XYZ file of C-alpha atoms in Angstrom:
544
model
C 0.210 0.109 -0.205
C 2.755 1.870 1.545
C 5.024 1.360 -2.989
C 1.832 2.156 -4.073
C 0.592 5.287 -2.768
C 4.645 6.603 -3.622
C 3.415 6.114 -7.245
C -0.048 7.873 -7.065
C 1.567 10.876 -5.743
C 5.153 10.453 -7.807
C 2.969 10.612 -11.195
C 0.208 13.890 -9.190
C 5.035 15.452 -8.467
C 4.208 14.900 -12.450
C 1.105 16.630 -13.797
C 1.717 19.499 -11.334
C 4.416 20.136 -13.371
C 2.412 20.477 -17.001
C 1.548 23.198 -16.888
C 4.527 24.747 -17.674
C 4.870 22.809 -21.471
C 1.093 23.219 -22.438
C 0.972 26.689 -21.680
C 2.658 30.165 -23.919
C 5.312 32.250 -22.092
C 5.508 33.989 -18.954
C 4.316 37.674 -20.283
C 5.782 41.312 -18.237
C 5.506 44.308 -18.980
C 8.214 45.417 -20.882
C 10.258 48.179 -19.874
C 10.714 50.261 -22.777
C 6.703 50.473 -23.296
C 6.726 51.663 -19.905
C 7.995 54.648 -19.924
C 5.897 58.537 -20.500
C 5.085 58.774 -24.084
C 2.824 61.861 -24.433
C 2.351 61.099 -28.501
C 1.015 57.547 -27.937
C -1.927 57.345 -26.255
C -1.556 53.271 -24.385
C -5.298 53.413 -22.230
C -7.487 52.000 -24.748
C -5.671 48.504 -24.965
C -7.893 45.354 -25.103
C -7.067 43.092 -22.915
C -5.428 39.565 -25.104
C -6.158 37.617 -21.585
C -9.571 37.563 -21.776
C -10.800 36.431 -25.008
C -12.928 32.192 -25.046
C -9.069 30.801 -25.605
C -7.815 32.075 -23.203
C -10.279 31.368 -20.675
C -10.277 27.538 -21.653
C -7.134 27.456 -21.382
C -6.729 28.992 -17.844
C -9.724 25.814 -16.830
C -7.494 23.271 -18.713
C -4.665 24.251 -16.055
C -7.178 24.307 -13.756
C -8.143 20.996 -14.327
C -4.650 19.233 -14.223
C -3.795 21.754 -10.585
C -6.982 19.690 -9.454
C -6.298 16.400 -10.284
C -2.627 16.578 -9.260
C -3.654 17.681 -5.654
C -6.510 14.506 -5.526
C -3.385 12.074 -6.320
C -1.187 13.713 -3.984
C -3.868 13.561 -1.168
C -5.079 9.715 -2.334
C -1.290 8.833 -2.431
C -0.523 10.270 1.327
C -2.990 8.031 3.170
C -1.289 4.917 3.425
C 1.995 5.819 4.420
C 1.572 8.076 7.961
C -0.765 5.637 9.206
C 0.392 2.438 8.416
C 4.204 3.694 9.637
C 2.825 4.923 12.557
C 0.910 1.747 14.091
C 4.273 -0.581 12.800
C 6.259 1.283 14.417
C 4.164 1.163 17.802
C 3.649 -2.574 16.777
C 6.662 -3.994 16.875
C 8.576 -1.525 18.910
C 9.284 -1.982 22.672
C 7.123 0.080 24.574
C 10.667 2.010 26.103
C 11.753 2.772 22.105
C 9.136 3.846 20.914
C 8.724 7.235 20.980
C 11.856 7.883 19.809
C 11.650 6.123 17.364
C 7.664 8.375 16.511
C 10.416 10.900 16.655
C 12.751 9.982 14.561
C 10.131 9.532 11.663
C 8.319 13.017 12.405
C 11.482 14.440 12.718
C 11.732 12.682 9.225
C 8.692 13.576 8.022
C 9.518 17.654 8.615
C 13.212 17.048 7.437
C 11.800 16.539 3.920
C 9.777 19.891 3.474
C 12.629 21.809 5.158
C 15.228 19.803 2.087
C 11.940 21.467 0.046
C 12.198 24.787 0.692
C 15.837 25.494 -0.327
C 15.704 23.151 -3.016
C 13.105 25.174 -3.787
C 15.014 28.378 -2.760
C 17.538 26.899 -5.158
C 15.204 26.549 -8.108
C 13.567 30.286 -7.791
C 17.088 31.432 -9.279
C 16.180 30.823 -11.859
C 13.565 31.897 -14.345
C 10.867 30.197 -14.998
C 10.692 30.066 -18.735
C 14.850 29.063 -18.961
C 13.707 25.646 -21.070
C 11.552 28.276 -23.778
C 13.937 31.502 -23.995
C 17.391 32.164 -23.979
C 19.472 34.433 -21.149
C 20.005 37.004 -23.732
C 16.629 37.792 -24.220
C 15.389 37.429 -19.758
C 15.466 40.887 -19.327
C 15.143 40.413 -15.265
C 16.719 39.763 -12.044
C 15.581 36.694 -9.699
C 15.213 40.234 -7.159
C 12.337 42.609 -9.597
C 9.194 42.028 -8.625
C 7.449 40.235 -11.368
C 10.324 37.271 -11.877
C 8.224 34.931 -11.197
C 10.892 31.838 -10.540
C 11.347 27.286 -12.518
C 9.093 26.532 -10.111
C 7.789 23.518 -12.538
C 11.432 22.151 -11.979
C 10.741 21.236 -8.095
C 8.007 19.585 -8.837
C 9.690 17.547 -11.968
C 13.108 17.024 -9.582
C 10.380 14.984 -6.729
C 8.858 13.505 -8.161
C 11.390 11.442 -9.468
C 12.804 11.246 -6.193
C 9.599 9.802 -4.780
C 9.420 7.624 -8.119
C 12.464 6.245 -6.727
C 12.187 6.281 -2.796
C 8.495 3.526 -3.841
C 10.653 0.861 -5.285
C 11.953 -1.008 -2.277
C 8.403 -1.126 -0.648
C 7.015 -3.238 -3.490
C 9.590 -6.146 -2.299
C 9.076 -6.173 1.281
C 7.457 -8.868 2.561
C 3.736 -8.358 2.737
C 2.904 -9.632 6.198
C 5.060 -8.506 9.224
C 5.971 -11.679 11.538
C 3.627 -10.664 14.228
C 1.409 -9.539 12.258
C 1.304 -13.899 10.189
C -0.253 -14.387 14.083
C -2.694 -12.083 15.226
C -3.629 -12.268 11.613
C -4.518 -14.838 11.703
C -6.904 -14.997 14.861
C -8.167 -11.989 13.949
C -8.475 -12.506 9.480
C -11.727 -14.336 10.166
C -14.131 -11.699 12.201
C -12.064 -8.968 10.578
C -13.411 -9.800 7.145
C -17.355 -11.315 7.673
C -18.074 -8.152 10.414
C -16.329 -5.125 9.488
C -19.035 -3.877 8.005
C -20.877 -3.951 11.804
C -17.553 -3.371 13.302
C -16.838 -0.037 11.936
C -19.545 2.516 12.876
C -19.062 0.944 16.038
C -15.215 0.992 16.835
C -15.763 4.875 14.597
C -18.089 6.022 17.427
C -15.898 4.396 20.552
C -13.332 6.454 19.185
C -14.759 9.899 18.527
C -16.610 9.250 22.098
C -12.943 9.476 23.924
C -12.459 12.063 25.083
C -8.474 11.649 25.409
C -8.451 11.186 21.737
C -11.151 13.655 20.805
C -9.963 16.447 22.441
C -5.509 16.109 21.277
C -7.459 15.353 17.715
C -8.330 18.793 18.233
C -5.737 19.909 19.626
C -3.449 18.371 16.342
C -6.144 20.290 14.619
C -5.590 23.594 15.292
C -1.626 23.614 14.803
C -2.009 21.607 11.334
C -3.906 24.492 10.766
C -1.451 27.323 11.428
C 1.321 24.669 10.190
C -0.533 24.916 6.855
C -1.437 28.118 6.502
C 2.830 29.315 7.684
C 4.087 27.100 5.077
C 1.456 28.632 2.445
C 2.337 32.042 2.831
C 5.447 32.553 5.397
C 7.472 32.978 2.650
C 4.795 36.069 0.797
C 4.635 37.473 4.758
C 8.619 37.716 4.723
C 9.337 39.235 1.347
C 6.296 42.146 1.920
C 7.392 42.192 5.831
C 10.940 42.399 5.364
C 11.988 43.209 1.360
C 13.776 39.849 0.884
C 13.601 37.934 -2.324
C 11.067 34.317 -2.766
C 14.317 32.245 -2.759
C 15.645 34.241 0.455
C 12.402 33.660 2.469
C 11.969 29.820 1.863
C 16.100 29.730 2.508
C 15.498 31.086 5.817
C 11.857 28.955 6.477
C 13.847 26.552 7.989
C 12.699 23.219 9.382
C 13.750 24.962 13.515
C 10.774 21.580 14.736
C 13.356 19.133 13.623
C 14.925 19.626 16.722
C 11.487 19.775 18.890
C 10.428 16.284 17.697
C 13.582 14.264 18.175
C 13.725 16.108 21.700
C 10.371 15.183 22.550
C 10.678 11.281 21.954
C 14.561 11.453 23.894
C 12.427 13.434 26.918
C 10.303 10.968 26.464
C 12.701 7.406 25.763
C 14.520 8.983 29.092
C 11.669 9.506 31.394
C 9.317 6.586 31.056
C 6.509 9.174 30.808
C 2.648 8.378 31.494
C -0.414 9.597 29.959
C -0.071 11.971 32.817
C 2.941 13.041 32.511
C 2.557 13.136 28.315
C -0.570 15.991 28.678
C 1.571 18.100 31.063
C 4.670 17.741 28.599
C 2.018 18.887 25.872
C 0.644 21.755 28.175
C 3.767 23.767 29.137
C 5.302 23.057 24.972
C 2.851 24.826 24.414
C 2.538 27.372 27.091
C 5.844 28.512 26.385
C 5.212 28.192 22.189
C 2.738 31.121 23.110
C 4.211 33.209 24.755
C 7.525 33.404 22.886
C 4.054 33.852 19.677
C 3.120 36.985 21.657
C 6.310 38.935 20.576
C 5.923 38.482 16.810
C 2.267 40.357 16.736
C 4.217 43.696 17.379
C 7.703 43.199 14.791
C 7.050 44.025 11.219
C 7.522 46.812 8.814
C 5.153 49.133 7.366
C 4.597 49.223 3.925
C 6.707 51.826 2.229
C 5.751 54.963 0.789
C 4.194 54.543 -2.943
C 3.879 57.860 -4.818
C -0.460 57.365 -5.474
C -1.800 54.483 -3.591
C -0.280 55.709 0.319
C 2.139 59.435 -0.926
C 0.376 61.587 -2.635
C 1.199 65.322 -3.293
C -1.527 68.147 -3.334
C -2.050 68.267 -6.372
C -2.911 64.888 -8.328
C -5.455 64.217 -11.423
C -6.108 59.952 -10.678
C -5.966 57.733 -8.755
C -1.280 57.391 -9.369
C -1.221 60.969 -11.382
C 0.317 63.906 -10.764
C 0.448 67.088 -13.185
C 3.423 65.927 -13.541
C 3.351 62.635 -15.599
C -1.055 64.001 -16.846
C -0.175 63.872 -20.391
C 2.163 60.877 -19.923
C -0.908 58.417 -20.896
C -0.218 55.775 -18.528
C -1.296 52.145 -19.190
C -3.241 51.672 -15.972
C -2.670 47.977 -15.949
C 0.663 48.267 -15.830
C 2.711 46.788 -13.066
C 6.896 48.341 -13.481
C 7.995 48.964 -9.456
C 10.976 51.402 -9.445
C 12.198 52.938 -6.794
C 12.868 57.132 -7.008
C 16.084 58.722 -6.359
C 13.835 60.902 -3.961
C 12.618 57.403 -1.546
C 9.086 56.964 -3.080
C 8.267 53.872 -5.074
C 6.578 54.178 -8.869
C 4.100 51.426 -10.246
C 6.099 51.978 -13.119
C 8.367 54.334 -14.559
C 5.297 55.949 -16.566
C 3.152 57.424 -13.665
C 6.523 58.631 -12.591
C 7.364 60.537 -16.092
C 10.354 58.538 -17.264
C 11.535 59.650 -20.607
C 14.295 57.608 -21.072
C 15.808 53.975 -20.147
C 19.702 53.170 -19.510
C 19.980 49.340 -19.370
C 24.100 47.813 -18.614
C 25.230 43.885 -19.157
C 25.375 42.361 -15.497
C 26.628 38.363 -15.069
C 26.356 36.417 -12.776
C 26.803 32.394 -12.041
C 23.044 31.712 -13.185
C 22.586 33.947 -16.139
C 24.119 37.089 -18.178
C 20.623 39.547 -17.434
C 19.912 43.204 -18.115
C 20.244 46.136 -15.497
C 18.253 49.120 -15.991
C 18.356 52.962 -14.955
C 15.847 55.342 -15.318
C 16.424 59.281 -15.847
C 14.682 62.605 -16.971
C 11.546 61.264 -14.498
C 9.734 64.123 -14.359
C 7.669 63.161 -11.102
C 11.534 62.679 -8.992
C 13.057 66.004 -7.702
C 16.484 66.083 -6.801
C 18.103 69.303 -6.491
C 15.576 71.375 -8.695
C 16.186 68.436 -12.181
C 14.060 65.959 -12.881
C 15.672 63.099 -11.450
C 16.126 59.179 -11.741
C 15.319 55.987 -10.515
C 16.214 52.383 -9.962
C 13.895 49.658 -11.355
C 12.676 47.045 -8.338
C 10.823 48.730 -5.372
C 12.066 50.406 -2.359
C 12.311 48.105 0.062
C 10.851 48.881 3.260
C 13.724 49.461 5.505
C 13.859 47.611 8.412
C 15.852 45.210 7.654
C 17.604 44.685 11.515
C 14.441 43.522 12.801
C 15.031 39.807 10.667
C 17.466 38.001 12.855
C 15.073 38.562 15.439
C 11.784 37.606 14.619
C 13.189 34.322 12.850
C 14.676 33.589 16.289
C 11.540 34.424 17.816
C 9.817 31.808 15.273
C 12.924 29.341 15.612
C 11.434 29.262 19.259
C 8.233 29.576 18.842
C 8.320 26.372 16.692
C 10.375 24.353 18.527
C 8.917 23.990 21.729
C 5.445 24.078 19.636
C 7.181 20.820 18.007
C 7.665 19.369 21.599
C 4.377 18.260 22.054
C 3.957 16.037 18.753
C 5.551 13.193 19.932
C 3.606 12.973 23.157
C 0.683 13.740 21.504
C 0.959 10.486 18.958
C 1.727 8.536 22.572
C -1.592 9.773 23.893
C -3.284 8.037 20.817
C -2.203 5.394 20.746
C -1.550 4.406 24.885
C -5.582 5.320 25.473
C -7.799 3.937 22.321
C -7.828 -0.077 22.664
C -4.877 -2.116 21.068
C -6.473 -3.137 18.061
C -7.832 0.267 17.107
C -4.732 2.170 16.889
C -4.127 1.964 12.530
C -8.113 2.978 12.184
C -7.828 5.327 15.446
C -4.454 7.169 13.525
C -6.967 7.159 9.949
C -9.778 8.612 11.523
C -6.503 11.230 12.909
C -5.069 11.410 9.395
C -8.969 12.058 7.454
C -9.421 14.473 10.329
C -6.271 16.424 9.686
C -6.988 16.680 6.244
C -10.796 17.428 6.252
C -9.965 20.847 9.105
C -6.857 21.452 9.161
C -4.895 21.622 6.121
C -7.955 22.115 3.989
C -10.056 25.229 5.473
C -5.652 25.915 6.384
C -4.678 27.937 3.408
C -8.572 28.822 2.146
C -8.697 30.506 5.969
C -5.632 32.435 5.369
C -5.327 33.558 1.945
C -8.620 35.220 2.804
C -7.774 36.820 5.598
C -4.235 38.294 4.005
C -6.644 39.069 0.929
C -8.476 41.103 2.939
C -5.035 43.529 3.855
C -4.575 43.803 -0.257
C -4.282 47.705 -0.878
C -3.951 47.573 -5.435
C -4.983 44.585 -6.790
C -3.961 43.875 -11.220
C -7.305 43.235 -12.540
C -7.252 40.563 -14.861
C -10.915 40.762 -16.790
C -12.441 43.296 -15.138
C -11.422 41.045 -11.512
C -8.692 40.748 -8.897
C -5.655 39.016 -9.679
C -2.806 39.014 -8.168
C -2.679 41.997 -5.204
C 0.512 43.977 -5.784
C 0.161 46.354 -2.881
C -0.821 45.200 0.849
C -0.614 47.673 4.345
C 2.043 45.470 5.828
C 0.290 46.393 9.161
C -2.876 44.662 8.898
C -1.345 41.392 6.829
C 1.225 40.845 9.919
C -1.978 41.579 11.936
C -3.716 39.184 10.327
C -1.157 36.483 9.712
C 1.229 36.058 12.353
C -2.558 36.420 14.881
C -4.733 32.816 13.270
C -0.726 31.518 13.969
C -1.947 33.152 17.561
C -5.369 31.769 18.145
C -4.542 28.194 17.247
C -1.526 28.399 19.074
C -4.067 29.160 22.022
C -6.620 26.122 20.311
C -4.487 23.634 20.676
C -2.994 24.818 24.141
C -6.840 24.665 25.394
C -7.276 21.635 23.916
C -4.300 20.231 25.588
C -4.436 21.675 28.970
C -7.757 19.717 28.752
C -6.565 16.800 28.356
C -4.110 16.910 30.959
C -7.356 17.477 33.215
C -8.970 14.592 32.536
C -5.994 12.482 32.912
C -4.882 14.404 35.935
C -8.280 13.227 36.895
C -8.818 9.557 35.510
C -5.529 9.071 37.310
C -6.743 10.161 40.634
C -10.064 8.402 40.297
C -7.884 5.044 39.932
C -6.014 6.452 43.085
C -8.874 6.445 45.268
C -10.337 3.473 43.980
C -7.853 1.494 44.936
C -7.865 2.727 48.578
C -10.525 1.000 49.955
C -9.196 -2.873 49.579
C -6.129 -0.979 51.788
C -8.125 0.351 54.428
C -9.932 -2.096 55.782
C -7.061 -4.779 56.328
C -5.221 -1.766 58.306
C -7.975 -1.226 60.271
C -8.067 -4.592 60.641
C -4.288 -5.214 62.208
C -5.526 -1.868 64.379
C -7.828 -4.069 65.516
C -6.347 -6.741 66.934
C -3.294 -5.039 68.293
C -6.194 -3.024 70.327
C -7.268 -6.316 71.574
C -3.901 -7.914 71.915
C -2.962 -4.592 74.805
C -6.242 -5.605 75.821
C -5.627 -8.897 76.888
C -2.263 -8.239 78.108
C -4.065 -5.615 80.588
């Protein structure tokens, strides 16, 4: 099952890269057409992307991506439930937490390696297989740059296909499984339909199991949103490139997961102690995550957007560019010598562009510089501008932000292994695989599916300038950075508090159960003590 699942994941990876090969070249606003050109009217250009053929092509691409995502979800189903159950069944109780911690850590290493691989791949231009390096007129620092996103899917799909091969040569049954399977095979085959709802209700009505799963739902929803949008957040808040943002999203939680498993192996924790460890880890995580809400950068000054002169005559226009006939949908940001950002050279009134050839280890590209800009004044003369955004100019906050994020991630991940042990030890032994399967089903339905959608919807509400395509919102050009930070990290904090409250409820339940168990055993010993006391008093009386 695991091998077949890996093959499906590999096929999904190849499908996800297919849109690159069936669509045309990436188009962006060219530098020469974005200049101030008073003699040419460009406002009434037709939008060729809104034709029926273009709309049909977009739908076909979306269908391919949906199929790829569906196969990815189906293929990933057998891996975690079966793997976790096998490790817990065939490892000793002393070593099982450590082995599970290593398994979870390796599971987290994968995305960490993927982020680093993505960082390297995004340095290559998206159409590197379709155009020559001399034709590429952008650098990876340009906001219009799109990296070779499709290349990562090809690499990952190939590696998964190779790793799936050994699974087909493993024995179908483990040695211990043969004996138990012979004993229970008849029941599982004949009464499966009747037993299924009973086992399902038995596990869902178990308070510890249900609360631990809800805690993991909160953590998974947080991780799903952070993994999807943390790169964008770092780009916007600290003016990083996409490749560098992906590189610094390290999987620091590996340390916490392995540490959690090692601590459980060292101290042989009870269920109550596992619950306490989860509570302490999440409490410290919440404490370190709270300051992140206030660590960020304001939105840079953008002419006509959040920075206006008194003589403006349009949304992004001023008297200095009123005769330039700028295209409203143009997006080619430049940073003026006055420290103000302009959406395009035309809106800055720039009439001349100069280019220089720059060589690096990856490609040969052209760097542009704009002059004779009417809206940029330096010492009373028309100023100049350089391509790209001006940035937020608060890179000094990046290091403390990353450090606090790492600490919060490490502390939260210490609850990962104990929470799985709570599930494995609280359900009946024959229900382990079923309980883990239901757990992952709930995580997908309640966390991994709606989590990115919830984060994306919250982020969209912070957009202050949308790109329009076919009279509909497409990509967001500029965000309100303060709102972006508050809503993005606010959701993260909300899910962390939710996980903490669930683990706290689990700890209270386990402590109460332990107290009830202790009280239930005390009446058996008290009468014996009373009898001994009576005998000793009688002996004393007789002696007296």
